[in-house]
XYZ file of C-alpha atoms in Angstrom:
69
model
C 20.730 -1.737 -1.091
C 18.318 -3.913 0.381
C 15.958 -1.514 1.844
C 15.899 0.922 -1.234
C 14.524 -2.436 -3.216
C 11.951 -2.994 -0.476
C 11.251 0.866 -0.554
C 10.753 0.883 -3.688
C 8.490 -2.209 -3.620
C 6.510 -0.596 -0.999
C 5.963 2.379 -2.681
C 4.994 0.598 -5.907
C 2.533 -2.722 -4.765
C -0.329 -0.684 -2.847
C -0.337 1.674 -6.165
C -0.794 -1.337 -8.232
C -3.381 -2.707 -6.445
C -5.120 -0.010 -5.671
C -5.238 0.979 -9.453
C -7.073 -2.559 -10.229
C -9.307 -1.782 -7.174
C -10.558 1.620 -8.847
C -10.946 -0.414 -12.462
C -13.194 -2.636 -10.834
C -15.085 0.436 -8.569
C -15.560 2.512 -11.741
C -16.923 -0.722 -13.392
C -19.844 -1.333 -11.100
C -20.100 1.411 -8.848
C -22.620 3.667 -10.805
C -23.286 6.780 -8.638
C -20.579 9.036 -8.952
C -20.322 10.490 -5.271
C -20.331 6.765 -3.771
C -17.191 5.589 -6.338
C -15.380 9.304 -5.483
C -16.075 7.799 -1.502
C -15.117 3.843 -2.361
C -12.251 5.689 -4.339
C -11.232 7.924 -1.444
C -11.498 4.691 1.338
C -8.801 3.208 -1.392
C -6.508 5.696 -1.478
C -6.610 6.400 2.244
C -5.996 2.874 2.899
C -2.995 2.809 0.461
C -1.526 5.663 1.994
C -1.797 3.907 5.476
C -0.492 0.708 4.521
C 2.591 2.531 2.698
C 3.252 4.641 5.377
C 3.291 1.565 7.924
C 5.526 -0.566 5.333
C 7.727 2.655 4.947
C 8.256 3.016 8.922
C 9.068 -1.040 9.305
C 11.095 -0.858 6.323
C 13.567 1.747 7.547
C 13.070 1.401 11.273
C 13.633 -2.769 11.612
C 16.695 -3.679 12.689
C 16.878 -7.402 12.901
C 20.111 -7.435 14.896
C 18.242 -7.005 17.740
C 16.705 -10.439 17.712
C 19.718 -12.564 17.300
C 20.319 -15.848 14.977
C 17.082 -18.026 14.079
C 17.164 -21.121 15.310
């Protein structure tokens, strides 16, 4: 149950900040090929930090490193 809520979070956080980030971009970014590129670095950086967040989430184990102390 745990890592379906922390899925789900890590689907749904880089969406919503990448959503503000292209408010703000199509707010002062006036040339329409260099917001489509700003855009594009955006949504290729989302897609890399979900994908990294998705492998930890599902991969951790934290068995492995014993009790904290």
């Amino acid at each position: 149950r745990l890592r379906t809520v922390t899925g789900v979070q890590t689907c749904a956080l880089p969406i919503y900040g990448v959503n503000g980030l292209r408010v703000i971009v199509q707010d002062y970014v006036t040339e329409p090929a260099r917001r489509f590129a700003v855009n594009m670095g955006f949504y290729l950086l989302s897609f890399a930090l979900f994908t990294l967040g998705s492998i930890v989430v599902f991969t951790f184990d934290p068995t492995k490193w014993g009790p904290l102390k």
